[in-house]
Amino acid sequence: MKEQLRKAMHRHQIIHMMYLAKSGAITKRRVKIIHIQGDSFTAFCFTRLAKRTFHINNVLALLPILQRESEVI
């Protein structure tokens, strides 16, 4: 999981993330990773519109958001 996060950070990708919150609830977040340090990472969370710190062990799934250029006919 850490390697996937590192790749997304270096590529400046926005990712969809399934995350296990402290309360035990599973949340879906759209984030852009800013910094990875040890067992946690800082990211801008588009759900909360703020910088947040997440624990890597609580990340359940990651999916990069791929942006396609629209084709004009």
PDB file of C-alpha atoms in Angstrom:
ATOM      1  CA  MET A   1       0.000   0.000   0.000  1.00  0.00           C
ATOM      2  CA  LYS A   2       2.840   2.369   0.851  1.00  0.00           C
ATOM      3  CA  GLU A   3       4.372   1.953  -2.609  1.00  0.00           C
ATOM      4  CA  GLN A   4       1.024   2.767  -4.282  1.00  0.00           C
ATOM      5  CA  LEU A   5       0.758   5.903  -2.158  1.00  0.00           C
ATOM      6  CA  ARG A   6       4.306   6.894  -3.054  1.00  0.00           C
ATOM      7  CA  LYS A   7       3.614   6.467  -6.794  1.00  0.00           C
ATOM      8  CA  ALA A   8       0.441   8.555  -6.571  1.00  0.00           C
ATOM      9  CA  MET A   9       2.341  11.282  -4.719  1.00  0.00           C
ATOM     10  CA  HIS A  10       5.163  11.416  -7.290  1.00  0.00           C
ATOM     11  CA  ARG A  11       2.651  11.488 -10.165  1.00  0.00           C
ATOM     12  CA  HIS A  12       0.586  14.236  -8.434  1.00  0.00           C
ATOM     13  CA  GLN A  13      -2.511  12.066  -8.836  1.00  0.00           C
ATOM     14  CA  ILE A  14      -5.818  12.510  -7.114  1.00  0.00           C
ATOM     15  CA  ILE A  15      -7.009   9.177  -5.756  1.00  0.00           C
ATOM     16  CA  HIS A  16     -10.191   7.636  -4.386  1.00  0.00           C
ATOM     17  CA  MET A  17      -9.473   6.002  -1.062  1.00  0.00           C
ATOM     18  CA  MET A  18     -11.498   3.716   1.173  1.00  0.00           C
ATOM     19  CA  TYR A  19     -10.402   4.426   4.742  1.00  0.00           C
ATOM     20  CA  LEU A  20     -11.161   2.990   8.172  1.00  0.00           C
ATOM     21  CA  ALA A  21     -11.781   5.956  10.491  1.00  0.00           C
ATOM     22  CA  LYS A  22     -10.972   6.012  14.217  1.00  0.00           C
ATOM     23  CA  SER A  23     -14.679   5.552  14.956  1.00  0.00           C
ATOM     24  CA  GLY A  24     -14.680   2.277  13.020  1.00  0.00           C
ATOM     25  CA  ALA A  25     -16.675   3.722  10.120  1.00  0.00           C
ATOM     26  CA  ILE A  26     -15.506   3.105   6.570  1.00  0.00           C
ATOM     27  CA  THR A  27     -15.274   6.346   4.604  1.00  0.00           C
ATOM     28  CA  LYS A  28     -14.645   7.089   0.949  1.00  0.00           C
ATOM     29  CA  ARG A  29     -12.313  10.017   0.382  1.00  0.00           C
ATOM     30  CA  ARG A  30     -10.880  11.793  -2.636  1.00  0.00           C
ATOM     31  CA  VAL A  31      -7.369  12.935  -1.737  1.00  0.00           C
ATOM     32  CA  LYS A  32      -4.118  14.294  -3.160  1.00  0.00           C
ATOM     33  CA  ILE A  33      -1.073  13.091  -1.230  1.00  0.00           C
ATOM     34  CA  ILE A  34       1.302  15.782  -0.001  1.00  0.00           C
ATOM     35  CA  HIS A  35       3.815  13.952   2.190  1.00  0.00           C
ATOM     36  CA  ILE A  36       4.506  10.407   3.415  1.00  0.00           C
ATOM     37  CA  GLN A  37       6.333   9.926   6.710  1.00  0.00           C
ATOM     38  CA  GLY A  38       6.704   6.631   8.537  1.00  0.00           C
ATOM     39  CA  ASP A  39       3.337   4.913   8.961  1.00  0.00           C
ATOM     40  CA  SER A  40       1.224   7.939   8.057  1.00  0.00           C
ATOM     41  CA  PHE A  41       0.744  10.443   5.259  1.00  0.00           C
ATOM     42  CA  THR A  42      -0.602  13.941   4.840  1.00  0.00           C
ATOM     43  CA  ALA A  43      -3.034  14.636   2.040  1.00  0.00           C
ATOM     44  CA  PHE A  44      -5.474  17.282   0.923  1.00  0.00           C
ATOM     45  CA  CYS A  45      -8.929  15.784   1.442  1.00  0.00           C
ATOM     46  CA  PHE A  46     -11.500  17.047  -1.059  1.00  0.00           C
ATOM     47  CA  THR A  47     -14.298  15.739   1.193  1.00  0.00           C
ATOM     48  CA  ARG A  48     -13.268  17.938   4.151  1.00  0.00           C
ATOM     49  CA  LEU A  49     -11.545  20.623   2.017  1.00  0.00           C
ATOM     50  CA  ALA A  50      -8.550  20.540   4.362  1.00  0.00           C
ATOM     51  CA  LYS A  51      -5.180  18.894   4.934  1.00  0.00           C
ATOM     52  CA  ARG A  52      -5.588  15.664   6.883  1.00  0.00           C
ATOM     53  CA  THR A  53      -3.243  13.025   8.273  1.00  0.00           C
ATOM     54  CA  PHE A  54      -4.064   9.378   7.566  1.00  0.00           C
ATOM     55  CA  HIS A  55      -2.555   6.146   8.902  1.00  0.00           C
ATOM     56  CA  ILE A  56      -1.362   3.868   6.095  1.00  0.00           C
ATOM     57  CA  ASN A  57      -2.572   0.763   7.970  1.00  0.00           C
ATOM     58  CA  ASN A  58      -6.143   2.126   7.884  1.00  0.00           C
ATOM     59  CA  VAL A  59      -6.219   2.494   4.084  1.00  0.00           C
ATOM     60  CA  LEU A  60      -8.415  -0.303   2.738  1.00  0.00           C
ATOM     61  CA  ALA A  61      -8.234   0.433  -1.005  1.00  0.00           C
ATOM     62  CA  LEU A  62      -6.845   2.975  -3.473  1.00  0.00           C
ATOM     63  CA  LEU A  63      -7.954   3.841  -6.968  1.00  0.00           C
ATOM     64  CA  PRO A  64      -6.274   6.582  -9.024  1.00  0.00           C
ATOM     65  CA  ILE A  65      -8.584   8.984 -10.804  1.00  0.00           C
ATOM     66  CA  LEU A  66      -7.695   8.948 -14.482  1.00  0.00           C
ATOM     67  CA  GLN A  67      -8.607  12.067 -16.397  1.00  0.00           C
ATOM     68  CA  ARG A  68      -9.273  11.652 -20.063  1.00  0.00           C
ATOM     69  CA  GLU A  69      -9.303  14.378 -22.627  1.00  0.00           C
ATOM     70  CA  SER A  70     -12.663  14.711 -24.305  1.00  0.00           C
ATOM     71  CA  GLU A  71     -12.686  14.196 -28.028  1.00  0.00           C
ATOM     72  CA  VAL A  72     -14.281  16.879 -30.195  1.00  0.00           C
ATOM     73  CA  ILE A  73     -15.833  15.631 -33.393  1.00  0.00           C
TER      74      ILE A  73
END
